[in-house]
PDB file of N, CA, C and O in Angstrom:
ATOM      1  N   UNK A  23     -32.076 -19.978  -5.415  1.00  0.00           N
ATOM      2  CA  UNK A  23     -31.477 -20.990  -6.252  1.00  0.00           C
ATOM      3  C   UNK A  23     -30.296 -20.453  -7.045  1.00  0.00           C
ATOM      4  O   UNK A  23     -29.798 -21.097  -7.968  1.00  0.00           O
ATOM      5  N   UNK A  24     -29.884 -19.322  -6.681  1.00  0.00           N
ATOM      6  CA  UNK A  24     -28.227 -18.799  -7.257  1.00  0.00           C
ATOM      7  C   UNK A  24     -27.450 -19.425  -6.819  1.00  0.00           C
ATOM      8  O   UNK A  24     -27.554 -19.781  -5.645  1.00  0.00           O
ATOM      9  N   UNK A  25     -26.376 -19.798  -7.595  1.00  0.00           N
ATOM     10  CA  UNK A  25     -25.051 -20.069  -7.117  1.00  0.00           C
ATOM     11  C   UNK A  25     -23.897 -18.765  -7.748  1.00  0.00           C
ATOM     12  O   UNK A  25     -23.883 -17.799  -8.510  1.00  0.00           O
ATOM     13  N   UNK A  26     -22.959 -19.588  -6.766  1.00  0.00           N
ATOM     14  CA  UNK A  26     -21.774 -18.720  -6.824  1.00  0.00           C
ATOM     15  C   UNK A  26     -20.402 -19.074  -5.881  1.00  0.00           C
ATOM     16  O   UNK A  26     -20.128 -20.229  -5.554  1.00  0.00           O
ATOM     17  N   UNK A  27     -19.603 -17.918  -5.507  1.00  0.00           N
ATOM     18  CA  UNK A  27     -18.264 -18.600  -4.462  1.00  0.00           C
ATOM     19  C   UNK A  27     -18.498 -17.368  -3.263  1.00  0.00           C
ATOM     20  O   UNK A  27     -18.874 -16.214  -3.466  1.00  0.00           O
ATOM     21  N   UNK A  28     -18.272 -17.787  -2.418  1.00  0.00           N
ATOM     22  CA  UNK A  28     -18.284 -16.905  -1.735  1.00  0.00           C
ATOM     23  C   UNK A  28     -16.869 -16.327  -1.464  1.00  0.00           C
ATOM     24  O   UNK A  28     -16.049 -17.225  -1.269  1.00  0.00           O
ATOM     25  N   UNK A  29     -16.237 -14.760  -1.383  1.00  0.00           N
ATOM     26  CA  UNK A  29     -14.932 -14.714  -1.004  1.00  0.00           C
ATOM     27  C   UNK A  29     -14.766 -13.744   0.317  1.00  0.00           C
ATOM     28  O   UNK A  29     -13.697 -13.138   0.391  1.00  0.00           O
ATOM     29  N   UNK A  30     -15.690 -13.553   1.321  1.00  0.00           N
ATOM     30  CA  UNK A  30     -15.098 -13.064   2.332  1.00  0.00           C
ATOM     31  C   UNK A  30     -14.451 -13.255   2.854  1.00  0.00           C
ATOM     32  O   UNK A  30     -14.106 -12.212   3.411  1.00  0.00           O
ATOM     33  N   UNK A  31     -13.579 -14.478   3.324  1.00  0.00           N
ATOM     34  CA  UNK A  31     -12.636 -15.027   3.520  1.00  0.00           C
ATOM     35  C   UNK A  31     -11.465 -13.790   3.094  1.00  0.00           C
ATOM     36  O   UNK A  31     -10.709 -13.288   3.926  1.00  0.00           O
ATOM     37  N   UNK A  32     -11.481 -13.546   2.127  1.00  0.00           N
ATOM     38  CA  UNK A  32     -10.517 -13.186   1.149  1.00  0.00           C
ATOM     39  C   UNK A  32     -10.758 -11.163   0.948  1.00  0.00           C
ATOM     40  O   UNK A  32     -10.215 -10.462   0.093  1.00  0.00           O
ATOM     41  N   UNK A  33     -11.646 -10.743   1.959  1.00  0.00           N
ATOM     42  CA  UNK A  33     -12.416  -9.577   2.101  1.00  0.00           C
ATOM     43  C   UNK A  33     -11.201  -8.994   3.408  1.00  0.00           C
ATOM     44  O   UNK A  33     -11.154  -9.498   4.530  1.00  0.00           O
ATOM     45  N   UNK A  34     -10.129  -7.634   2.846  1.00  0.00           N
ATOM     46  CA  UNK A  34      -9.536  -7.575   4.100  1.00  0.00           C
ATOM     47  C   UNK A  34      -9.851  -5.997   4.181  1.00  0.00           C
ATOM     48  O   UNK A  34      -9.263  -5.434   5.105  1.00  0.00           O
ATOM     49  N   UNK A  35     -10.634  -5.221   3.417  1.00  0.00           N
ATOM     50  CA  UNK A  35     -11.011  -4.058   3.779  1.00  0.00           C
ATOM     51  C   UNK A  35     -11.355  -3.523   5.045  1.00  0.00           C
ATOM     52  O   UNK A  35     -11.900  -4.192   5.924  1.00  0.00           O
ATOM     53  N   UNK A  36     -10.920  -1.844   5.197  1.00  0.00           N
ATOM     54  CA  UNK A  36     -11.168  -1.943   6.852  1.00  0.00           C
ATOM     55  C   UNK A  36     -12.887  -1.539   6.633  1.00  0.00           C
ATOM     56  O   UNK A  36     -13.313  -0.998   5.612  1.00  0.00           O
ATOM     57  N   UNK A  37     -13.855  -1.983   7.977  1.00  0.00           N
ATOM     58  CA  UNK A  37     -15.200  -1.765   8.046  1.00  0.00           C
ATOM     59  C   UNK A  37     -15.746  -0.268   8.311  1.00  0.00           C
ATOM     60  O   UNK A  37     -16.934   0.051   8.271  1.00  0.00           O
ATOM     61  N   UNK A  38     -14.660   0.594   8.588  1.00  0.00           N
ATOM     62  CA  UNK A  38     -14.822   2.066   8.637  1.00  0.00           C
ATOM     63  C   UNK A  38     -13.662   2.844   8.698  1.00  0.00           C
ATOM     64  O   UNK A  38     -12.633   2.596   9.326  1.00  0.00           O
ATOM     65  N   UNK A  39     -13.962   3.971   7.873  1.00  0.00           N
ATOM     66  CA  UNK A  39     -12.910   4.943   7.473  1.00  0.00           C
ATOM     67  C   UNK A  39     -12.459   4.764   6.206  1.00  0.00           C
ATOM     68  O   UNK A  39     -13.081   4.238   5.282  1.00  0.00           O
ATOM     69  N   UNK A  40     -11.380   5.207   6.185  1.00  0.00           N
ATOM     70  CA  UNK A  40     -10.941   5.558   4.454  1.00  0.00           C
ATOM     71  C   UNK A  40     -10.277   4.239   4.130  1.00  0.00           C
ATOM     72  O   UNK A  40      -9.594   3.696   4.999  1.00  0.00           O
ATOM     73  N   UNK A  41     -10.400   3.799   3.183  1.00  0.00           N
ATOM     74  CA  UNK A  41     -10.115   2.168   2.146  1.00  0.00           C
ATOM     75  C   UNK A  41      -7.847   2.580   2.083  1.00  0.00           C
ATOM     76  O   UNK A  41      -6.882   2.023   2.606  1.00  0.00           O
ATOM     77  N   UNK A  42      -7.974   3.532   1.355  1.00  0.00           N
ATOM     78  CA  UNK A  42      -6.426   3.484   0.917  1.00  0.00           C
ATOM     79  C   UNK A  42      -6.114   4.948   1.055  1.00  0.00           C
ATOM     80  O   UNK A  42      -7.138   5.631   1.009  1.00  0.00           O
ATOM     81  N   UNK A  43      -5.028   5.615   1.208  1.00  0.00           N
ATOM     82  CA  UNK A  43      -4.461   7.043   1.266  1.00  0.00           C
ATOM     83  C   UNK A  43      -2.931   6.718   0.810  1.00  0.00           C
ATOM     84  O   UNK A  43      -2.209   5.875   1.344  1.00  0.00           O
ATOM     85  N   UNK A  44      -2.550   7.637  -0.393  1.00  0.00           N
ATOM     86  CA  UNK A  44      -1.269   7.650  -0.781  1.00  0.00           C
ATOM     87  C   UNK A  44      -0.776   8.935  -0.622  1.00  0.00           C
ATOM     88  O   UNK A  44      -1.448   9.944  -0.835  1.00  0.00           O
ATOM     89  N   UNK A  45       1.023   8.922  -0.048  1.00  0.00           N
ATOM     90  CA  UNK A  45       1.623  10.162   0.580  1.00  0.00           C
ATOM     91  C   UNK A  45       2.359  10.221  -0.544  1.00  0.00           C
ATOM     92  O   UNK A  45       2.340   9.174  -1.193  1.00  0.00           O
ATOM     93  N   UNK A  46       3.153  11.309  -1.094  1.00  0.00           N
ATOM     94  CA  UNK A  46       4.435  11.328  -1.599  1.00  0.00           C
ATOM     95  C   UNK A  46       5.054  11.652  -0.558  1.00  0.00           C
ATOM     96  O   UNK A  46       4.670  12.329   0.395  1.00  0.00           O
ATOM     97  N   UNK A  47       6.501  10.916  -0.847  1.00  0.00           N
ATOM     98  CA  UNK A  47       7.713  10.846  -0.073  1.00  0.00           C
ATOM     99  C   UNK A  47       8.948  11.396  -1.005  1.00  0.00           C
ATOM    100  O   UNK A  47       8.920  11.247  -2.227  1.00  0.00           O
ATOM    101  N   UNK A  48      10.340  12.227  -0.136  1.00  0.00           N
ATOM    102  CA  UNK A  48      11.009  11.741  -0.554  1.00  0.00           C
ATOM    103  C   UNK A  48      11.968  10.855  -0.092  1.00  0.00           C
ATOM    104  O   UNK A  48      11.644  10.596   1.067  1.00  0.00           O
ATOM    105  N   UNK A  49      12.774  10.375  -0.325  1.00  0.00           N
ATOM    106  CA  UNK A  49      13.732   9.293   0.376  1.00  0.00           C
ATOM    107  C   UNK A  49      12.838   7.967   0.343  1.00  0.00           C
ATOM    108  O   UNK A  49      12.853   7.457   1.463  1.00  0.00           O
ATOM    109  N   UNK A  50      12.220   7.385  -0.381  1.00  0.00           N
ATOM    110  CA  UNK A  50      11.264   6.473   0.213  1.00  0.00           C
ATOM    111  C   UNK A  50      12.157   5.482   0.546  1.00  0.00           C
ATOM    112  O   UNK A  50      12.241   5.136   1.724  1.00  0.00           O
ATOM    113  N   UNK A  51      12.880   4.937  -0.355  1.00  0.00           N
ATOM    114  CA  UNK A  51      13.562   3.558  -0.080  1.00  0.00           C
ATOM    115  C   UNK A  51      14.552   3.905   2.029  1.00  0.00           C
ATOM    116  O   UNK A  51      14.653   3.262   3.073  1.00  0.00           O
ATOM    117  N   UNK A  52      15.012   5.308   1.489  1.00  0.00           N
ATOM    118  CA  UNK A  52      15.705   5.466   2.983  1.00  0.00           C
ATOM    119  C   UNK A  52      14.199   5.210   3.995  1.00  0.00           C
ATOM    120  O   UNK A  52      14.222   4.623   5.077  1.00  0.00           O
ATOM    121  N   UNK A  53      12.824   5.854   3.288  1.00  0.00           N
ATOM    122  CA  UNK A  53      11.802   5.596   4.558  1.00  0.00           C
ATOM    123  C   UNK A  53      11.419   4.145   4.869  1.00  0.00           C
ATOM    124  O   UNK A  53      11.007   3.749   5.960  1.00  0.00           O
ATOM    125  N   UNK A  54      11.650   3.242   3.528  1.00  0.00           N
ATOM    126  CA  UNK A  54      11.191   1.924   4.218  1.00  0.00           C
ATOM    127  C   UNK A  54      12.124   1.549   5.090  1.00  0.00           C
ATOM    128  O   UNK A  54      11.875   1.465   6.293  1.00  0.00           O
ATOM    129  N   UNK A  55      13.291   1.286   4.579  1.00  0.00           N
ATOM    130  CA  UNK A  55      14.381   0.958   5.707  1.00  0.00           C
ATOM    131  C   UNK A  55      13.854   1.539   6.615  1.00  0.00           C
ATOM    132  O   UNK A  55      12.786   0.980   6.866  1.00  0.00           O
ATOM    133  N   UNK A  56      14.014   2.286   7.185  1.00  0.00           N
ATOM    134  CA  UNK A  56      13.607   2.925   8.458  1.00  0.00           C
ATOM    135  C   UNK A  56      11.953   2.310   9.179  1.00  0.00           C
ATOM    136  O   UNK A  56      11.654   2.373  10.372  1.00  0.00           O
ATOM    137  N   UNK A  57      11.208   1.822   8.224  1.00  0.00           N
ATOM    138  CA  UNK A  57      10.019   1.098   8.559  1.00  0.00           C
ATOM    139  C   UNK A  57      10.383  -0.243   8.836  1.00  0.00           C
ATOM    140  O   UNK A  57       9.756  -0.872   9.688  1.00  0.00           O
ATOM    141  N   UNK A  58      11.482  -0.836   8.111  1.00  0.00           N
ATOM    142  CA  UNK A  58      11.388  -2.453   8.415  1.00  0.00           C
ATOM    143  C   UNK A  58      12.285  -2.232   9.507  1.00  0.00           C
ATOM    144  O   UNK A  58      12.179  -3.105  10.369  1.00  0.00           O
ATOM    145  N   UNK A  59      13.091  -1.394   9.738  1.00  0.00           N
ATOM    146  CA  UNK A  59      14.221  -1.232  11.047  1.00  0.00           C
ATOM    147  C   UNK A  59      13.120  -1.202  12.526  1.00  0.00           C
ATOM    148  O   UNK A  59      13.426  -1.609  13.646  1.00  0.00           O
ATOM    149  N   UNK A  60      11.734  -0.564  12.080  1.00  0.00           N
ATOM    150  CA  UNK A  60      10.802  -0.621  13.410  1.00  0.00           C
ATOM    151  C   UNK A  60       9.479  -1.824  12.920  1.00  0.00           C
ATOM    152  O   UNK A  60       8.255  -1.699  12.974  1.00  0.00           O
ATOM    153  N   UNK A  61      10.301  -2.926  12.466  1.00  0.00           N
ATOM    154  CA  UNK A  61       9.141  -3.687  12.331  1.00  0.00           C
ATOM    155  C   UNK A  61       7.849  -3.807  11.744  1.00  0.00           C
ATOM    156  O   UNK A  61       6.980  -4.645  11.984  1.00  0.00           O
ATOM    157  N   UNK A  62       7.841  -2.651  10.768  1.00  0.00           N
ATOM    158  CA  UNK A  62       6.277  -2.747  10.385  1.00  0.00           C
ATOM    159  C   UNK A  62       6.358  -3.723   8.556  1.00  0.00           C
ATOM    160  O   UNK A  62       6.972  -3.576   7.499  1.00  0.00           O
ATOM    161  N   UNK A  63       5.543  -4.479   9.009  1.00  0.00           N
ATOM    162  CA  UNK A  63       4.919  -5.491   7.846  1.00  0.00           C
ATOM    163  C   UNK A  63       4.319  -4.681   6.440  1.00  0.00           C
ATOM    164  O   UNK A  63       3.233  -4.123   6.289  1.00  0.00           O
ATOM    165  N   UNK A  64       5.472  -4.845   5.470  1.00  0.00           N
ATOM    166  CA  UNK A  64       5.018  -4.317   4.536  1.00  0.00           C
ATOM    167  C   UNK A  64       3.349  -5.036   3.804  1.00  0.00           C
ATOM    168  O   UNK A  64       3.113  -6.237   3.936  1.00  0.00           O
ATOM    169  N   UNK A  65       2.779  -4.499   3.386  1.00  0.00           N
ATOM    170  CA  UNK A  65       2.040  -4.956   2.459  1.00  0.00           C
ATOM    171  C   UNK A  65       2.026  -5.290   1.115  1.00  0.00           C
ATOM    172  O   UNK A  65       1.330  -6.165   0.600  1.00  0.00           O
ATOM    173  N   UNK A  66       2.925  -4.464   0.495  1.00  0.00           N
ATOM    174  CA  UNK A  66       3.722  -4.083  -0.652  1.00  0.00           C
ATOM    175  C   UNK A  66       4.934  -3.948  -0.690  1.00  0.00           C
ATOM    176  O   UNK A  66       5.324  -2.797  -0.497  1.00  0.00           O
ATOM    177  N   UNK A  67       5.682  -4.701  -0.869  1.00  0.00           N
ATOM    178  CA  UNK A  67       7.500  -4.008  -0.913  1.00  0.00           C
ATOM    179  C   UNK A  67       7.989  -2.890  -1.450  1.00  0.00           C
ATOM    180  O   UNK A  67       6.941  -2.364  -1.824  1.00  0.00           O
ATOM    181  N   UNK A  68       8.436  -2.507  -1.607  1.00  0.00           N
ATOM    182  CA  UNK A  68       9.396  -1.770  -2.594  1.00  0.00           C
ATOM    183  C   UNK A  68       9.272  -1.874  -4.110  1.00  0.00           C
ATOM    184  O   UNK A  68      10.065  -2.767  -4.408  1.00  0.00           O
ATOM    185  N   UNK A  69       8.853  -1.552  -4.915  1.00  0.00           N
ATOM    186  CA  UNK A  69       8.908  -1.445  -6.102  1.00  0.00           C
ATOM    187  C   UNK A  69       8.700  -0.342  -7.233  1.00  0.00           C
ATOM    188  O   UNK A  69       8.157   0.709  -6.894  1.00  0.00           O
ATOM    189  N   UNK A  70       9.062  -0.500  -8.438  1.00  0.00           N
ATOM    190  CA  UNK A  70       9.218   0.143  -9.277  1.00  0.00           C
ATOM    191  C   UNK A  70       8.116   0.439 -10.106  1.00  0.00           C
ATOM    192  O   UNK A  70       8.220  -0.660 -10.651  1.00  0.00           O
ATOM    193  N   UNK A  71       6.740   1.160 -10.938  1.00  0.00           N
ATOM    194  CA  UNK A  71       6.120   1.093 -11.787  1.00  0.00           C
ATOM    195  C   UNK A  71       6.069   1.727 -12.635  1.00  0.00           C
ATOM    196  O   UNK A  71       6.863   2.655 -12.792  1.00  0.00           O
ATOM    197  N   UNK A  72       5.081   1.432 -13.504  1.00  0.00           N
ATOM    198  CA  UNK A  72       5.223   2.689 -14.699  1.00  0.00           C
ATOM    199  C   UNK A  72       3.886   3.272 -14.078  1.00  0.00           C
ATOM    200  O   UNK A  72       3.221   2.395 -13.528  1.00  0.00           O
ATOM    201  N   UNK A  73       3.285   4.653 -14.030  1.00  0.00           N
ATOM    202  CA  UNK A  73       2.006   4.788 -13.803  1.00  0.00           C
ATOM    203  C   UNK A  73       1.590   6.131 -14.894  1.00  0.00           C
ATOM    204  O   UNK A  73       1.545   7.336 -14.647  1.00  0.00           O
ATOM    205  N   UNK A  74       1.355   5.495 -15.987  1.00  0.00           N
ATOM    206  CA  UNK A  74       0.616   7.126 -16.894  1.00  0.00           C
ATOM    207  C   UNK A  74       0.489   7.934 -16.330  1.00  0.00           C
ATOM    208  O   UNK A  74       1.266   7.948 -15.376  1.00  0.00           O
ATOM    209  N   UNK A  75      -0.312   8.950 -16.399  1.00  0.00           N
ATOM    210  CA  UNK A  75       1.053   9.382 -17.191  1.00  0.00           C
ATOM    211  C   UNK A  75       2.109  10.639 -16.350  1.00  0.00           C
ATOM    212  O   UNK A  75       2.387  11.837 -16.381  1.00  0.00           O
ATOM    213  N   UNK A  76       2.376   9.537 -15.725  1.00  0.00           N
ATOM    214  CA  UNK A  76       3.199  10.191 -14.789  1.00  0.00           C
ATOM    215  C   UNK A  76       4.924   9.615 -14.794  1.00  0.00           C
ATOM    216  O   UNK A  76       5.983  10.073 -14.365  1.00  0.00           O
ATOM    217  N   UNK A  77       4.594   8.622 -15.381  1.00  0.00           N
ATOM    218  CA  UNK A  77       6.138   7.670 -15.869  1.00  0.00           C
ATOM    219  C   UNK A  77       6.500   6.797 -14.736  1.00  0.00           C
ATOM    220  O   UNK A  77       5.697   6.153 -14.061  1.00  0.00           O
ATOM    221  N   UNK A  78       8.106   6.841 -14.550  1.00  0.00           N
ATOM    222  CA  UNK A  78       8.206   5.926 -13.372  1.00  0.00           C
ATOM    223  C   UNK A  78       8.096   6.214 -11.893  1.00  0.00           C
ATOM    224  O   UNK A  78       8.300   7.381 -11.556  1.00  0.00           O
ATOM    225  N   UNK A  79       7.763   5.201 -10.827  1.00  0.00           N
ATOM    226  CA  UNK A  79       7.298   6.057  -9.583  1.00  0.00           C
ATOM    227  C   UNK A  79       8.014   4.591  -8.747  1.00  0.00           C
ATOM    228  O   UNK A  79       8.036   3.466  -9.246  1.00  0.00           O
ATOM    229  N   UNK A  80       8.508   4.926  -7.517  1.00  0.00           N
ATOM    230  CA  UNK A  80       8.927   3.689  -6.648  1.00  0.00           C
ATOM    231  C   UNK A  80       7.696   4.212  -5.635  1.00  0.00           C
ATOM    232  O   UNK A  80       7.255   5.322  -5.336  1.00  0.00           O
ATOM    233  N   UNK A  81       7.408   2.977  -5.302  1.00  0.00           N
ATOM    234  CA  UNK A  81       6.193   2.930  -4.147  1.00  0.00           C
ATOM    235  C   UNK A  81       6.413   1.693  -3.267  1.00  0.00           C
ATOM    236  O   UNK A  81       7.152   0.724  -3.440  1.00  0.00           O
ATOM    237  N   UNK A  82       5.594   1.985  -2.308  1.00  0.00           N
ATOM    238  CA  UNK A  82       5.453   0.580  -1.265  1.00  0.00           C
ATOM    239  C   UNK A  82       3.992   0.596  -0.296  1.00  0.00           C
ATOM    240  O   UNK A  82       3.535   1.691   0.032  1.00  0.00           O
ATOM    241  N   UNK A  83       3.695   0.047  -0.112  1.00  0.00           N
ATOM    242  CA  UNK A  83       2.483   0.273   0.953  1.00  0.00           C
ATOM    243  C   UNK A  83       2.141  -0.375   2.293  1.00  0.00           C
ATOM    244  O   UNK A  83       2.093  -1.594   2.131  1.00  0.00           O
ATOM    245  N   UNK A  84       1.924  -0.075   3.369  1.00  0.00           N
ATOM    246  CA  UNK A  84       1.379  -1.008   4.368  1.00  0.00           C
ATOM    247  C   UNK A  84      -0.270  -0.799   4.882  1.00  0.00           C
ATOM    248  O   UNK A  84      -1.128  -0.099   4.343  1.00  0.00           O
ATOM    249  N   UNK A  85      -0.374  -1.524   5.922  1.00  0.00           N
ATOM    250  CA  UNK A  85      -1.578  -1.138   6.878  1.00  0.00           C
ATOM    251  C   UNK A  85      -1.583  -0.546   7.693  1.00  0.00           C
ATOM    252  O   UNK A  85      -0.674  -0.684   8.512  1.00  0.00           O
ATOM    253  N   UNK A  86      -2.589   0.411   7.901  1.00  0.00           N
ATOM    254  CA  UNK A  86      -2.635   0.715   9.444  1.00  0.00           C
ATOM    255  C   UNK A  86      -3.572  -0.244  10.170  1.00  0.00           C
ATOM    256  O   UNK A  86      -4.293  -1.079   9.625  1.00  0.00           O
ATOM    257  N   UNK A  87      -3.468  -0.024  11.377  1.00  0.00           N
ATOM    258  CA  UNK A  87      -3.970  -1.072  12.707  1.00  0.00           C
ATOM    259  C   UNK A  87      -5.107  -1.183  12.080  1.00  0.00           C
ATOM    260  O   UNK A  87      -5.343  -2.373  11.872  1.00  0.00           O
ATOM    261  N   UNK A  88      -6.164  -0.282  11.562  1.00  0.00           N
ATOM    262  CA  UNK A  88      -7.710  -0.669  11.297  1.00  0.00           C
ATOM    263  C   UNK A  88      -8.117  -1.315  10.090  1.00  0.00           C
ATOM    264  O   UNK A  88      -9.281  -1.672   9.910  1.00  0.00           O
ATOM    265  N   UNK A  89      -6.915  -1.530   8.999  1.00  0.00           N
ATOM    266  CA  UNK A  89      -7.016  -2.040   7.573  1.00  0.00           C
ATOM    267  C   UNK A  89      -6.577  -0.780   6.596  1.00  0.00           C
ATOM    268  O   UNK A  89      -6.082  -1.048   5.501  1.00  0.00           O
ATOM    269  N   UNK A  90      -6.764   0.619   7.005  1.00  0.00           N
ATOM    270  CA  UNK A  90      -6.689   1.135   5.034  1.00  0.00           C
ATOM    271  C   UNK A  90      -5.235   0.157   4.872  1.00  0.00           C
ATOM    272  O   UNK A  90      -4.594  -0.667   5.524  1.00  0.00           O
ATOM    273  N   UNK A  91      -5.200   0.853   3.546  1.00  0.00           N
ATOM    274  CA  UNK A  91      -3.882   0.931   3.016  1.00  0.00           C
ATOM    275  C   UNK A  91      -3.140   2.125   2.913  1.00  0.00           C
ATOM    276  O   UNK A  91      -3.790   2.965   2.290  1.00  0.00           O
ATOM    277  N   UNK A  92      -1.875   2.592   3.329  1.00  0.00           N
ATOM    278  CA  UNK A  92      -0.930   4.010   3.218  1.00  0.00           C
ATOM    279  C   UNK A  92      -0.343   3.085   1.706  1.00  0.00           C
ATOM    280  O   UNK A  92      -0.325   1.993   1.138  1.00  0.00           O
ATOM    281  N   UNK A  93      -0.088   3.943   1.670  1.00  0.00           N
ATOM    282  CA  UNK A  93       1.244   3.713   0.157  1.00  0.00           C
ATOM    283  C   UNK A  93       1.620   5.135   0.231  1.00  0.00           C
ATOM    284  O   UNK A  93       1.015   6.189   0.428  1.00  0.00           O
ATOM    285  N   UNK A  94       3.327   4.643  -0.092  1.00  0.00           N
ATOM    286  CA  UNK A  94       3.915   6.063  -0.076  1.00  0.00           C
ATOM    287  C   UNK A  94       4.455   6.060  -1.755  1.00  0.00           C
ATOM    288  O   UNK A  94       4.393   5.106  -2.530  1.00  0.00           O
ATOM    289  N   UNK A  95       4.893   7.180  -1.979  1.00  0.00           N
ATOM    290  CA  UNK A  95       5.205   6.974  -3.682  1.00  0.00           C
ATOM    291  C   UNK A  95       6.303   8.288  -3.412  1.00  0.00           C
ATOM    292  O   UNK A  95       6.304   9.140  -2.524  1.00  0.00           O
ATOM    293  N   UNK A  96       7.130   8.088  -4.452  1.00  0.00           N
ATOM    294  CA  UNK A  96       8.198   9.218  -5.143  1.00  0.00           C
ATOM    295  C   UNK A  96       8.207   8.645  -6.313  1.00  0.00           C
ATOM    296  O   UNK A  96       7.935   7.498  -6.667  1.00  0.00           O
ATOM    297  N   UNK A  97       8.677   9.921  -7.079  1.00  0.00           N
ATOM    298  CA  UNK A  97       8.802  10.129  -8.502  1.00  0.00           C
ATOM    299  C   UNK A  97      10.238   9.801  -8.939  1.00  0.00           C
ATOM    300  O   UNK A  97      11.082  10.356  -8.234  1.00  0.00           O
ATOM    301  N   UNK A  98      10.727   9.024  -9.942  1.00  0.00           N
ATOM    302  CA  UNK A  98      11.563   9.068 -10.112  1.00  0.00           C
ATOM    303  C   UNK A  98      12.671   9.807 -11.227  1.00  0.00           C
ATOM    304  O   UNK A  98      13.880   9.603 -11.121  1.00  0.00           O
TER     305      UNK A  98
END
């Protein structure tokens, strides 16, 4: 007699292996170009953050074929 929502629908984790892996890069913005030049579907664009305490960092992320997530990061 619980209720609730269900969101698997909305569940895009991969079912085995590692969830997310982040690389540092440098050149990233030259590496995405070079990613959208071979077609691969960002997950994340390009952007700017603040991340404690490490300050500002440009990152982006995609998928691989099985679900993790890559994200690449440089420091700025």
């Amino acid at each position: 007699e619980l209720q609730g929502q269900h969101f698997g629908e909305r569940c895009v984790a991969p079912n085995l292996g590692y969830l997310s892996l982040r690389y540092p890069v440098q050149g990233l913005l030259q590496y995405a170009d070079t990613l959208r030049e071979r077609n691969v579907e960002f997950y994340s664009a390009p952007a700017t953050l603040h991340i404690a305490p490490y300050g500002e960092m440009k990152t982006f992320s995609v998928r691989s074929p099985d679900g993790a997530i890559l994200e690449f990061f440089e420091a700025m």
